[in-house]
Amino acid sequence: MGTAWKTTVLSLWLVCILSKCSAEVRGYKYLSYSEIQESLQNAAKRYPRLVKLDSAQEVFDLPSVGKCANKQGLQEDCKIWIVEITNWDTRLKDSGRPHMLVSGEVHGDEVIGPQVAVEFMDLLLSNYGKDEKITSLVDTRVITIVPTTNAYGYETQTRGERQSDGEQELDPNRDFAFDQDPDLCMRTVAGRTINELFLAHFYRILITFHGGANVIGYEWGDTAHCRSRRCTLAPDNLAMVKLANRMRDYAGKAGDYESEYKVGDMGSTVYPVNGGMEDWGYGASWNDRIKCSPRTLGGYDLERTDYSDGSHRCLSYLVETGMEKRPDEQKLGTNEEPLVTGGRGDGHVPRNLRLLIAAADALEPYVALNNVTVDSDSLSCTWYVGGAFTVPKTRIEATYPGEKYKFTSHMEAGNGSFPYAGKMHMFSRSIKVRTSGSVYLRAVSIDTDSDLGKNSTSGEPQSHFVRSRSDPDWSYEINFSRVQGSSVFQSKTIHVSLDTGEKLDDDGAGIDWDELETQDGDALDEPQDDDYDYVGEDDDKKPPPEGSEEENETDQDDSSSDGRPSWIRYAVPAGASAGGLLLLALVVQAVRSRRYSTLQDNEYYDGDSEDLEDDEMPLRRYP
């Protein structure tokens, strides 16, 4: 092998650092209903290829409740705005993209969530094409954001939904078809909005923001599964706990204003309720089927709560954002380092942006080639598996143009990676190759998170989140939303010249890898323990299993030794200094080496567009 560094993404690091330093620092503030509405409309105009905006009243033909002030101060019908973010240019070609739903609030006086929801939208859109990982999230996920699910409650700063002056408030979070009387569910517009969204999507993760405690809660939280605040384990408890812990760890504290989130089932960390959104989102289509027959707002079609088997299998998290429902505005934090745990300007908004990023990243496993180096008759690769917790088997697969076989490296095993928090478990292999011509290459992860799919003491896992990554026979489809289980995940195929080491334009789209005969490749120069620094871990050991006590001990410090923000850390050459790495980056930019890095030379749409008139605003029409 040559002496080329194993991995480096300094060009990306320098871009990120410079953009953070030059960006104008602003403090987050509380937005009014009209300011939220204006932010959403501006986003739809500026990023028409990434954003679809609609209201529940227009797309679902739901009634309006109450009057809200627009930016001119005039009263108009309150609308529940719905934003969907993905790469719409490629959406119809990829019906299997995983879906996630974010509800900013259902209790109108719990107001941190709406600010987080709007800022999350802005974070995804403004960083598209500028940040590799954010761009990948938008390209490979569908994220629905409802900043003010209880719009009138938010406008009037009241907990429930008041449907006419003087009427008693109805609690939207007691309004769902789970552990509830049929005539006491789907009485609110807020509840019906979320119901219609679940009928149009197969969501894998739901995050619903509240206030008044400091908790990340998961199922169960209903009175049927909980007695004296002790609840039975949900069938997907292992996945629920692992994801909750990851969200908690990356979210961290809200600056100096709130301690780290407490994690547990909702029944014990908060209290059991009837008709809660979270239990309904997880189990309404398989555990507790109820058809609602409300008499409010002209009634609601009984068939709208006659759910299909696959509609409600979503890991649903109640996030109680803090002990204060409306803390002082300064406690919201700033945009200086929102994705750095404990970074400058930390507060309630940044920590929950990190929580949402952790959830979106985990929606589905993915494999990323990090670096490919050609040297004489060998080809060296580094890669990682993201969106996952455990990686039992992973390897490199390669084939030559026109061949009927593929050759593979030996299997590796390790942890899943979470790039934002610097938890990178990099896999590395070298294989013999021809000395000229070209080769197609990809990395594959097999049986990813297979432990999540094993039966628990409470039964077989039921969620799309678990079964989609463990059960190849798991299959549901509705409209343009499909869930297809798989035990194998692979990176994009790249085509590399063995003469120059550069990436070729042909991406091997016509290759049917499954039809190629497998031949084991020769593994050369297997990496030794000192070939890599596992950033964020002790130098003398590989990463401990995620969730173990050992991992919790090593993860306390979220900043690397050279002071770089933790969310952009990657594995770096052992013993390299910051100055040496900077010099190396400049040399790499100046001299063409025989290397292809998947994190370089990517082109993205920048999101800018000409101003559109209001009546030209793109709308999402649900089938």
Coordinates of C-alpha atoms in Angstrom, one line a residue:
M1 CA 0.0 0.0 0.0
G2 CA 1.0 3.6 -0.4
T3 CA 1.4 6.0 2.5
A4 CA -1.7 8.0 1.8
W5 CA -3.7 9.0 4.9
K6 CA -6.5 6.5 5.7
T7 CA -9.3 9.1 6.0
T8 CA -9.6 12.8 5.8
V9 CA -12.5 15.2 5.2
L10 CA -10.7 18.4 6.0
S11 CA -12.1 20.2 3.0
L12 CA -15.6 19.7 4.4
W13 CA -14.4 20.6 7.9
L14 CA -12.8 23.9 6.7
V15 CA -16.0 24.8 4.8
C16 CA -18.2 24.1 7.9
I17 CA -15.9 26.1 10.3
L18 CA -15.7 29.1 8.0
S19 CA -19.4 29.2 7.4
K20 CA -20.1 29.0 11.1
C21 CA -17.6 31.8 11.8
S22 CA -18.9 34.1 9.1
A23 CA -22.6 33.5 9.8
E24 CA -24.5 36.3 11.6
V25 CA -25.3 35.2 15.2
R26 CA -28.9 35.8 16.2
G27 CA -30.8 34.9 19.3
Y28 CA -33.9 32.7 18.9
K29 CA -37.1 34.5 19.8
Y30 CA -40.8 33.6 20.2
L31 CA -42.7 33.8 17.0
S32 CA -46.3 34.8 16.7
Y33 CA -48.8 32.9 14.6
S34 CA -48.4 35.4 11.8
E35 CA -44.6 35.3 11.9
I36 CA -44.7 31.5 11.7
Q37 CA -47.1 31.6 8.8
E38 CA -44.8 34.1 7.0
S39 CA -41.7 32.0 7.6
L40 CA -43.4 28.9 6.1
Q41 CA -44.6 30.8 3.1
N42 CA -41.2 32.4 2.5
A43 CA -39.6 29.0 2.7
A44 CA -42.0 27.5 0.1
K45 CA -41.2 30.4 -2.3
R46 CA -37.5 30.2 -1.9
Y47 CA -37.1 26.4 -1.9
P48 CA -39.9 25.1 -4.2
R49 CA -37.9 22.0 -5.0
L50 CA -37.5 21.1 -1.4
V51 CA -40.7 22.4 0.3
K52 CA -44.4 21.7 -0.1
L53 CA -46.7 23.8 2.0
D54 CA -50.4 23.4 2.6
S55 CA -53.0 23.8 5.4
A56 CA -55.1 21.1 6.9
Q57 CA -58.2 23.2 6.0
E58 CA -57.3 23.2 2.3
V59 CA -55.9 19.7 1.8
F60 CA -58.1 17.7 4.2
D61 CA -61.2 20.0 4.0
L62 CA -61.2 20.4 7.7
P63 CA -63.0 23.3 9.5
S64 CA -61.1 26.2 11.0
V65 CA -61.3 27.0 14.7
G66 CA -61.0 30.6 15.9
K67 CA -59.5 33.8 14.4
C68 CA -55.8 34.5 14.2
A69 CA -54.0 37.8 13.3
N70 CA -52.1 38.0 10.0
K71 CA -49.0 40.1 9.5
Q72 CA -51.2 43.2 8.8
G73 CA -53.0 42.6 12.1
L74 CA -56.2 41.6 10.5
Q75 CA -58.2 38.7 11.8
E76 CA -58.6 35.7 9.6
D77 CA -59.4 32.0 10.1
C78 CA -56.7 30.1 12.0
K79 CA -55.0 27.6 9.7
I80 CA -53.0 24.6 10.7
W81 CA -50.0 24.7 8.4
I82 CA -48.2 21.6 7.2
V83 CA -44.7 21.6 5.7
E84 CA -43.2 18.6 3.9
I85 CA -39.5 18.6 3.2
T86 CA -37.6 16.3 0.9
N87 CA -36.0 16.4 -2.5
W88 CA -39.1 16.6 -4.6
D89 CA -37.2 16.2 -7.9
T90 CA -36.5 12.6 -7.0
R91 CA -39.4 11.8 -4.6
L92 CA -41.6 10.0 -7.1
K93 CA -38.7 7.7 -8.1
D94 CA -38.2 6.7 -4.4
S95 CA -41.5 5.8 -2.8
G96 CA -39.6 3.9 0.0
R97 CA -38.2 7.0 1.7
P98 CA -38.8 6.9 5.4
H99 CA -41.2 9.4 6.9
M100 CA -41.0 11.4 10.1
L101 CA -43.6 13.7 11.7
V102 CA -42.8 16.7 14.0
S103 CA -45.6 18.4 15.9
G104 CA -44.6 21.7 17.5
E105 CA -47.4 21.7 20.0
V106 CA -50.9 20.4 20.7
H107 CA -51.2 22.5 24.0
G108 CA -51.2 26.1 22.9
D109 CA -49.4 27.4 26.0
E110 CA -46.4 25.1 25.7
V111 CA -44.4 27.2 23.2
I112 CA -40.8 26.0 22.9
G113 CA -41.8 23.4 20.3
P114 CA -43.1 25.7 17.6
Q115 CA -39.9 27.7 17.7
V116 CA -37.9 24.5 17.3
A117 CA -40.1 23.3 14.5
V118 CA -39.6 26.5 12.4
E119 CA -35.9 26.6 13.1
F120 CA -35.6 22.9 12.2
M121 CA -37.2 23.7 8.8
D122 CA -34.7 26.5 8.4
L123 CA -31.7 24.4 9.4
L124 CA -32.5 21.7 6.8
L125 CA -33.2 24.2 4.0
S126 CA -30.5 26.7 4.6
N127 CA -27.8 24.0 4.8
Y128 CA -29.0 22.0 1.8
G129 CA -26.1 21.8 -0.7
K130 CA -23.7 23.3 1.9
D131 CA -23.5 20.5 4.5
E132 CA -23.0 16.9 3.3
K133 CA -25.0 15.2 6.0
I134 CA -28.0 17.7 6.0
T135 CA -28.2 17.4 2.2
S136 CA -28.3 13.6 2.5
L137 CA -31.1 13.8 5.1
V138 CA -33.2 15.9 2.8
D139 CA -32.5 13.7 -0.2
T140 CA -33.3 10.4 1.5
R141 CA -36.1 11.3 4.0
V142 CA -39.6 12.8 4.0
I143 CA -40.0 15.1 7.0
T144 CA -43.5 16.5 7.9
I145 CA -43.5 19.5 10.2
V146 CA -46.7 21.0 11.8
P147 CA -45.4 23.9 13.9
T148 CA -48.8 24.8 15.5
T149 CA -51.0 21.7 15.6
N150 CA -53.3 23.6 17.9
A151 CA -53.1 26.9 16.0
Y152 CA -55.9 28.8 17.9
G153 CA -54.5 27.6 21.2
Y154 CA -51.1 29.0 20.2
E155 CA -52.6 32.3 19.1
T156 CA -54.5 32.7 22.4
Q157 CA -51.9 31.0 24.6
T158 CA -54.4 28.5 26.0
R159 CA -53.8 24.9 26.6
G160 CA -56.7 23.3 24.7
E161 CA -58.7 24.0 21.6
R162 CA -61.7 26.3 22.1
Q163 CA -64.1 25.9 19.2
S164 CA -66.2 28.9 19.9
D165 CA -66.2 31.8 22.4
G166 CA -67.2 30.7 25.8
E167 CA -67.0 26.9 25.1
Q168 CA -65.0 24.7 27.4
E169 CA -61.5 23.9 26.0
L170 CA -61.0 20.4 24.5
D171 CA -57.6 18.8 25.1
P172 CA -56.2 17.6 21.8
N173 CA -53.9 15.2 23.6
R174 CA -56.9 13.2 24.9
D175 CA -58.6 13.2 21.5
F176 CA -57.1 10.2 19.8
A177 CA -58.6 6.8 19.0
F178 CA -56.7 4.8 21.6
D179 CA -57.8 3.9 25.1
Q180 CA -60.7 6.4 24.7
D181 CA -64.5 6.4 24.4
P182 CA -65.7 6.5 20.7
D183 CA -67.6 9.7 21.3
L184 CA -64.7 11.4 23.0
C185 CA -62.1 11.1 20.3
M186 CA -61.5 13.2 17.1
R187 CA -63.5 16.1 18.5
T188 CA -60.7 18.7 17.7
V189 CA -59.3 20.0 14.4
A190 CA -55.9 19.4 15.9
G191 CA -56.6 15.7 16.4
R192 CA -58.2 15.3 13.0
T193 CA -55.2 17.0 11.3
I194 CA -52.8 14.4 12.8
N195 CA -55.2 11.6 12.0
E196 CA -55.4 12.6 8.3
L197 CA -51.6 12.8 8.1
F198 CA -51.3 9.3 9.4
L199 CA -53.8 8.1 6.8
A200 CA -51.5 9.6 4.1
H201 CA -48.1 8.5 5.3
F202 CA -46.5 5.5 7.0
Y203 CA -44.5 7.4 9.7
R204 CA -41.6 5.6 11.4
I205 CA -40.9 8.3 14.0
L206 CA -43.2 10.9 15.6
I207 CA -41.8 13.7 17.8
T208 CA -44.4 15.7 19.6
F209 CA -43.3 18.7 21.7
H210 CA -44.8 19.7 25.1
G211 CA -43.7 21.6 28.1
G212 CA -43.8 21.5 31.9
A213 CA -41.3 18.7 32.5
N214 CA -37.9 17.6 31.3
V215 CA -38.6 14.2 29.7
I216 CA -38.3 12.1 26.5
G217 CA -41.1 9.6 26.9
Y218 CA -42.1 6.6 24.8
E219 CA -44.8 3.9 24.9
W220 CA -46.6 3.0 26.9
G221 CA -48.5 5.9 28.4
D222 CA -52.1 4.8 28.4
T223 CA -54.3 3.6 31.2
A224 CA -54.7 0.1 29.8
H225 CA -51.0 -0.6 29.8
C226 CA -50.1 1.3 33.0
R227 CA -51.1 0.7 36.5
S228 CA -50.0 3.0 39.4
R229 CA -47.5 4.6 37.0
R230 CA -45.9 1.2 36.2
C231 CA -46.3 0.2 32.6
T232 CA -45.8 -3.0 30.7
L233 CA -43.0 -3.0 28.1
A234 CA -44.0 -2.2 24.5
P235 CA -42.9 -4.9 22.0
D236 CA -40.5 -2.3 20.5
N237 CA -39.1 -1.3 23.8
L238 CA -35.4 -2.0 22.9
A239 CA -35.6 0.3 19.9
M240 CA -37.5 2.9 21.8
V241 CA -34.9 3.0 24.5
K242 CA -31.9 3.0 22.2
L243 CA -33.2 5.9 20.1
A244 CA -34.3 7.8 23.2
N245 CA -30.9 7.5 24.6
R246 CA -29.3 8.7 21.4
M247 CA -31.6 11.7 21.2
R248 CA -30.9 12.5 24.9
D249 CA -27.1 12.2 24.6
Y250 CA -26.9 14.4 21.5
A251 CA -29.4 16.9 22.8
G252 CA -27.6 17.3 26.1
K253 CA -28.5 20.2 28.4
A254 CA -30.3 23.3 27.4
G255 CA -27.2 25.4 28.1
D256 CA -27.3 26.4 31.8
Y257 CA -31.1 26.5 31.8
E258 CA -32.2 22.8 31.9
S259 CA -30.5 19.5 32.8
E260 CA -30.2 16.5 30.5
Y261 CA -33.5 14.9 29.5
K262 CA -34.9 12.1 31.7
V263 CA -35.8 9.1 29.6
G264 CA -38.5 6.4 30.2
D265 CA -42.0 5.3 29.3
M266 CA -44.6 8.0 29.5
G267 CA -46.7 6.3 32.1
S268 CA -43.9 6.5 34.7
T269 CA -42.0 9.7 33.6
V270 CA -45.2 11.8 33.2
Y271 CA -48.5 10.1 33.9
P272 CA -51.0 7.7 32.1
V273 CA -53.7 9.3 29.9
N274 CA -56.6 8.3 27.8
G275 CA -56.6 9.1 24.1
G276 CA -52.9 10.2 23.9
M277 CA -51.3 10.9 20.5
E278 CA -48.2 8.9 21.2
D279 CA -49.8 5.6 22.1
W280 CA -52.3 6.0 19.2
G281 CA -49.5 6.7 16.7
Y282 CA -47.7 3.5 17.8
G283 CA -50.5 1.1 18.3
A284 CA -53.9 2.2 17.0
S285 CA -53.8 -0.1 13.9
W286 CA -52.8 -3.3 15.7
N287 CA -53.4 -3.0 19.5
D288 CA -56.5 -1.0 20.3
R289 CA -58.9 -0.4 17.4
I290 CA -61.5 2.3 18.1
K291 CA -63.8 4.0 15.6
C292 CA -64.6 7.6 16.7
S293 CA -68.0 9.1 16.4
P294 CA -67.7 12.7 17.6
R295 CA -70.5 15.2 17.4
T296 CA -68.4 18.4 17.4
L297 CA -67.7 20.5 14.3
G298 CA -70.4 18.8 12.2
G299 CA -69.1 15.3 13.0
Y300 CA -66.3 13.2 11.5
D301 CA -66.7 10.3 9.1
L302 CA -66.5 7.0 11.0
E303 CA -64.3 5.5 8.2
R304 CA -61.5 8.0 9.0
T305 CA -60.7 6.0 12.1
D306 CA -61.1 2.6 10.4
Y307 CA -57.3 2.0 10.1
S308 CA -55.4 -0.3 7.9
D309 CA -53.0 -2.8 9.4
G310 CA -50.0 -0.7 8.6
S311 CA -51.1 2.9 9.4
H312 CA -50.1 3.2 13.0
R313 CA -46.8 1.5 13.7
C314 CA -44.7 4.6 14.5
L315 CA -42.2 5.0 17.3
S316 CA -43.8 8.0 19.0
Y317 CA -41.9 10.3 21.5
L318 CA -43.4 12.8 23.9
V319 CA -40.7 15.5 24.4
E320 CA -41.4 17.6 27.5
T321 CA -39.0 20.5 26.6
G322 CA -38.5 21.9 30.1
M323 CA -39.9 22.7 33.5
E324 CA -41.0 26.1 32.2
K325 CA -43.7 26.1 29.5
R326 CA -42.5 29.6 28.4
P327 CA -39.1 30.3 29.7
D328 CA -37.5 33.8 29.2
E329 CA -36.6 34.4 25.6
Q330 CA -32.8 34.5 26.3
K331 CA -33.0 30.8 27.4
L332 CA -34.0 29.8 23.9
G333 CA -30.3 30.2 22.9
T334 CA -28.7 31.4 19.6
N335 CA -27.9 30.0 16.2
E336 CA -24.1 30.2 16.8
E337 CA -23.4 26.4 17.2
P338 CA -26.8 24.7 17.3
L339 CA -25.5 21.3 16.4
V340 CA -22.7 21.3 18.9
T341 CA -23.7 19.7 22.2
G342 CA -22.8 22.3 24.9
G343 CA -21.7 24.7 22.2
R344 CA -21.8 28.5 22.3
G345 CA -25.3 29.9 22.5
D346 CA -26.8 26.7 23.7
G347 CA -30.4 26.7 25.0
H348 CA -33.8 25.2 24.5
V349 CA -33.9 25.6 20.7
P350 CA -30.4 24.3 19.9
R351 CA -30.7 21.2 22.1
N352 CA -34.1 20.2 20.5
L353 CA -32.7 20.8 17.0
R354 CA -30.0 18.3 17.9
L355 CA -32.7 15.9 19.2
L356 CA -34.6 16.1 15.8
I357 CA -31.4 15.6 13.8
A358 CA -30.7 12.5 15.8
A359 CA -34.2 11.2 15.1
A360 CA -34.1 12.0 11.4
D361 CA -30.7 10.3 11.0
A362 CA -31.9 7.1 12.7
L363 CA -35.0 6.8 10.4
E364 CA -33.2 4.2 8.3
P365 CA -29.7 2.7 8.1
Y366 CA -27.4 3.9 5.4
V367 CA -23.9 3.0 4.2
A368 CA -21.4 5.7 3.1
L369 CA -18.1 5.1 1.4
N370 CA -15.8 7.6 3.1
N371 CA -12.5 7.2 1.1
V372 CA -11.2 5.1 -1.7
T373 CA -7.5 4.9 -2.5
V374 CA -5.9 3.1 -5.5
D375 CA -2.2 2.1 -5.1
S376 CA -0.5 -0.3 -7.5
D377 CA -2.5 -3.6 -7.4
S378 CA -4.6 -2.8 -4.3
L379 CA -7.6 -0.7 -3.5
S380 CA -8.2 0.6 0.0
C381 CA -11.6 1.7 1.3
T382 CA -13.0 3.2 4.4
W383 CA -16.7 3.4 5.1
Y384 CA -19.3 3.6 7.9
V385 CA -22.9 2.6 8.6
G386 CA -25.1 5.4 9.8
G387 CA -28.7 5.5 11.1
A388 CA -28.0 2.3 13.0
F389 CA -26.9 1.0 16.4
T390 CA -25.2 -2.3 15.7
V391 CA -23.5 -3.6 12.6
P392 CA -23.0 -7.4 12.8
K393 CA -21.7 -7.8 9.2
T394 CA -20.4 -5.4 6.7
R395 CA -18.0 -5.7 3.7
I396 CA -16.8 -4.2 0.4
E397 CA -18.1 -5.6 -2.9
A398 CA -16.5 -4.9 -6.3
T399 CA -16.9 -6.0 -9.9
Y400 CA -15.2 -5.1 -13.2
P401 CA -17.2 -3.8 -16.2
G402 CA -18.8 -6.7 -18.1
E403 CA -18.0 -9.4 -15.5
K404 CA -20.5 -11.9 -14.2
Y405 CA -19.0 -12.1 -10.7
K406 CA -18.2 -9.9 -7.8
F407 CA -15.4 -10.2 -5.4
T408 CA -15.8 -9.3 -1.7
S409 CA -13.7 -8.4 1.3
H410 CA -13.9 -10.3 4.5
M411 CA -16.7 -9.3 6.9
E412 CA -16.3 -6.7 9.5
A413 CA -18.4 -6.0 12.6
G414 CA -18.8 -3.0 14.9
N415 CA -21.1 -0.2 15.9
G416 CA -23.3 2.0 13.9
S417 CA -22.1 5.6 13.4
F418 CA -23.7 8.9 14.3
P419 CA -21.8 11.5 12.4
Y420 CA -23.2 14.6 14.1
A421 CA -22.0 13.6 17.5
G422 CA -18.6 12.4 16.4
K423 CA -19.4 8.8 17.1
M424 CA -17.7 7.3 14.0
H425 CA -16.9 3.7 13.7
M426 CA -14.9 3.5 10.5
F427 CA -14.5 0.2 8.7
S428 CA -11.5 -0.3 6.5
R429 CA -10.4 -3.0 4.0
S430 CA -7.9 -3.4 1.2
I431 CA -8.5 -5.8 -1.7
K432 CA -6.3 -6.8 -4.7
V433 CA -7.3 -5.3 -8.0
R434 CA -6.1 -5.2 -11.6
T435 CA -3.4 -2.7 -12.4
S436 CA -5.4 -1.0 -15.1
G437 CA -9.0 -0.5 -16.3
S438 CA -11.7 0.4 -13.8
V439 CA -13.8 -1.2 -11.0
Y440 CA -17.3 -0.7 -9.6
L441 CA -17.4 -0.6 -5.9
R442 CA -19.9 -0.4 -3.0
A443 CA -20.1 -1.1 0.7
V444 CA -22.8 -3.4 2.2
S445 CA -24.2 -3.8 5.7
I446 CA -26.0 -7.1 6.5
D447 CA -28.3 -7.8 9.4
T448 CA -28.0 -4.2 10.5
D449 CA -29.7 -3.8 14.0
S450 CA -30.8 -7.4 13.8
D451 CA -31.0 -7.5 17.6
L452 CA -33.9 -5.0 17.5
G453 CA -36.0 -7.5 15.6
K454 CA -35.8 -10.2 18.1
N455 CA -38.9 -10.9 20.2
S456 CA -38.9 -9.2 23.6
T457 CA -40.6 -10.4 26.7
S458 CA -43.6 -8.3 25.6
G459 CA -43.9 -9.9 22.2
E460 CA -42.8 -9.5 18.6
P461 CA -41.8 -5.9 17.5
Q462 CA -44.6 -4.1 15.7
S463 CA -43.1 -0.9 14.4
H464 CA -42.1 0.1 10.9
F465 CA -38.9 1.4 12.4
V466 CA -37.8 -2.0 13.6
R467 CA -39.4 -4.3 11.0
S468 CA -38.2 -2.3 8.1
R469 CA -34.6 -3.0 9.0
S470 CA -35.0 -6.6 10.2
D471 CA -37.8 -8.4 8.3
P472 CA -37.5 -8.7 4.4
D473 CA -41.2 -9.8 4.3
W474 CA -42.4 -6.6 6.0
S475 CA -44.3 -4.7 3.3
Y476 CA -46.9 -1.9 3.3
E477 CA -47.8 0.6 0.7
I478 CA -50.3 3.5 0.5
N479 CA -50.3 6.4 -2.1
F480 CA -46.7 7.3 -2.6
S481 CA -45.5 6.0 0.8
R482 CA -44.0 2.5 1.0
V483 CA -42.4 0.5 3.7
Q484 CA -40.4 -2.5 2.5
G485 CA -38.3 -4.5 5.0
S486 CA -34.7 -5.4 4.3
S487 CA -31.8 -6.9 6.1
V488 CA -29.2 -5.5 3.7
F489 CA -28.3 -1.9 3.2
Q490 CA -25.7 -0.6 0.7
S491 CA -23.9 2.5 -0.3
K492 CA -24.1 4.1 -3.7
T493 CA -22.1 2.3 -6.3
I494 CA -19.1 4.3 -7.5
H495 CA -16.9 3.6 -10.6
V496 CA -13.2 4.2 -10.1
S497 CA -10.4 4.3 -12.6
L498 CA -7.5 2.0 -11.7
D499 CA -5.2 4.1 -13.8
T500 CA -5.8 7.5 -12.2
G501 CA -7.8 6.7 -9.0
E502 CA -10.5 9.2 -10.0
K503 CA -14.2 8.7 -10.0
L504 CA -15.8 8.0 -13.4
D505 CA -19.2 9.3 -14.4
D506 CA -20.8 5.9 -14.9
D507 CA -22.4 5.0 -11.5
G508 CA -23.2 1.4 -12.4
A509 CA -26.9 1.9 -12.3
G510 CA -27.4 -1.1 -14.6
I511 CA -25.5 -3.6 -12.4
D512 CA -27.7 -6.2 -10.7
W513 CA -25.4 -7.0 -7.8
D514 CA -27.7 -9.8 -6.5
E515 CA -27.2 -11.7 -9.8
L516 CA -23.4 -11.6 -9.7
E517 CA -21.6 -14.7 -8.6
T518 CA -19.7 -14.1 -5.4
Q519 CA -16.0 -14.7 -5.1
D520 CA -14.1 -13.9 -1.9
G521 CA -11.5 -11.3 -2.4
D522 CA -8.0 -11.2 -0.9
A523 CA -7.8 -8.9 2.2
L524 CA -4.4 -7.0 2.2
D525 CA -2.8 -4.9 4.8
E526 CA -5.6 -5.2 7.3
P527 CA -5.6 -2.1 9.6
Q528 CA -4.0 -2.4 12.9
D529 CA -5.3 -0.9 16.1
D530 CA -3.1 2.1 15.7
D531 CA -4.0 2.8 12.1
Y532 CA -6.9 5.0 13.3
D533 CA -7.9 7.2 16.0
Y534 CA -11.6 6.5 16.9
V535 CA -12.5 10.1 17.6
G536 CA -14.2 10.6 20.9
E537 CA -12.9 7.3 22.3
D538 CA -9.7 6.4 24.1
D539 CA -6.8 5.9 21.7
D540 CA -5.9 2.4 23.0
K541 CA -9.3 0.8 22.4
K542 CA -12.0 0.4 19.8
P543 CA -15.5 1.8 20.5
P544 CA -17.4 -0.1 23.2
P545 CA -20.9 -1.4 22.3
E546 CA -23.5 1.4 22.1
G547 CA -25.6 1.7 25.2
S548 CA -23.1 0.0 27.4
E549 CA -21.8 1.4 30.7
E550 CA -18.4 1.7 29.1
E551 CA -19.7 3.7 26.3
N552 CA -21.6 6.1 28.6
E553 CA -18.3 6.7 30.5
T554 CA -16.4 7.5 27.3
D555 CA -19.0 9.7 25.8
Q556 CA -19.1 12.4 28.5
D557 CA -16.8 14.7 26.6
D558 CA -18.4 15.8 23.4
S559 CA -15.4 17.8 22.1
S560 CA -12.4 16.4 20.4
S561 CA -8.9 17.0 21.7
D562 CA -8.0 19.5 18.9
G563 CA -11.1 21.6 19.7
R564 CA -13.1 21.0 16.6
P565 CA -16.9 20.9 17.0
S566 CA -18.0 17.4 17.8
W567 CA -20.7 17.2 15.2
I568 CA -18.3 17.3 12.3
R569 CA -15.6 15.0 13.7
Y570 CA -14.4 12.1 11.7
A571 CA -11.6 9.5 12.0
V572 CA -8.2 11.1 11.4
P573 CA -4.7 9.8 10.9
A574 CA -3.2 8.6 14.2
G575 CA -0.7 11.1 15.6
A576 CA -1.6 13.9 13.2
S577 CA -1.5 17.4 14.5
A578 CA -4.1 20.1 13.6
G579 CA -1.4 22.1 11.8
G580 CA -0.2 19.0 9.9
L581 CA -3.7 18.2 8.8
L582 CA -4.3 21.7 7.6
L583 CA -1.1 21.5 5.5
L584 CA -2.2 18.2 4.2
A585 CA -5.5 19.6 3.2
L586 CA -3.9 22.4 1.2
V587 CA -1.6 19.9 -0.5
V588 CA -4.5 17.6 -1.4
Q589 CA -6.3 20.6 -3.0
A590 CA -3.2 21.6 -5.0
V591 CA -2.0 18.2 -6.2
R592 CA -4.2 15.6 -7.9
S593 CA -3.6 12.3 -6.1
R594 CA -4.9 8.9 -7.1
R595 CA -7.7 9.2 -4.6
Y596 CA -11.5 9.5 -4.8
S597 CA -13.3 10.8 -1.7
T598 CA -17.1 10.5 -1.6
L599 CA -17.2 13.7 0.4
Q600 CA -15.7 15.9 -2.4
D601 CA -16.8 17.3 -5.7
N602 CA -20.5 16.9 -5.1
E603 CA -22.9 19.4 -6.7
Y604 CA -26.2 20.3 -5.1
Y605 CA -29.1 22.6 -5.8
D606 CA -28.8 25.7 -3.7
G607 CA -32.5 26.2 -3.1
D608 CA -32.7 29.7 -4.4
S609 CA -35.4 30.6 -6.8
E610 CA -37.0 33.7 -8.3
D611 CA -39.7 35.3 -6.2
L612 CA -43.1 33.7 -6.7
E613 CA -46.4 35.4 -6.4
D614 CA -48.5 34.3 -3.4
D615 CA -51.0 32.5 -5.7
E616 CA -48.1 30.6 -7.3
M617 CA -47.0 29.1 -4.0
P618 CA -46.5 25.3 -4.4
L619 CA -49.0 23.3 -2.5
R620 CA -48.8 19.6 -1.5
R621 CA -51.9 17.8 -2.6
Y622 CA -52.4 14.6 -0.8
P623 CA -54.0 11.7 -2.7

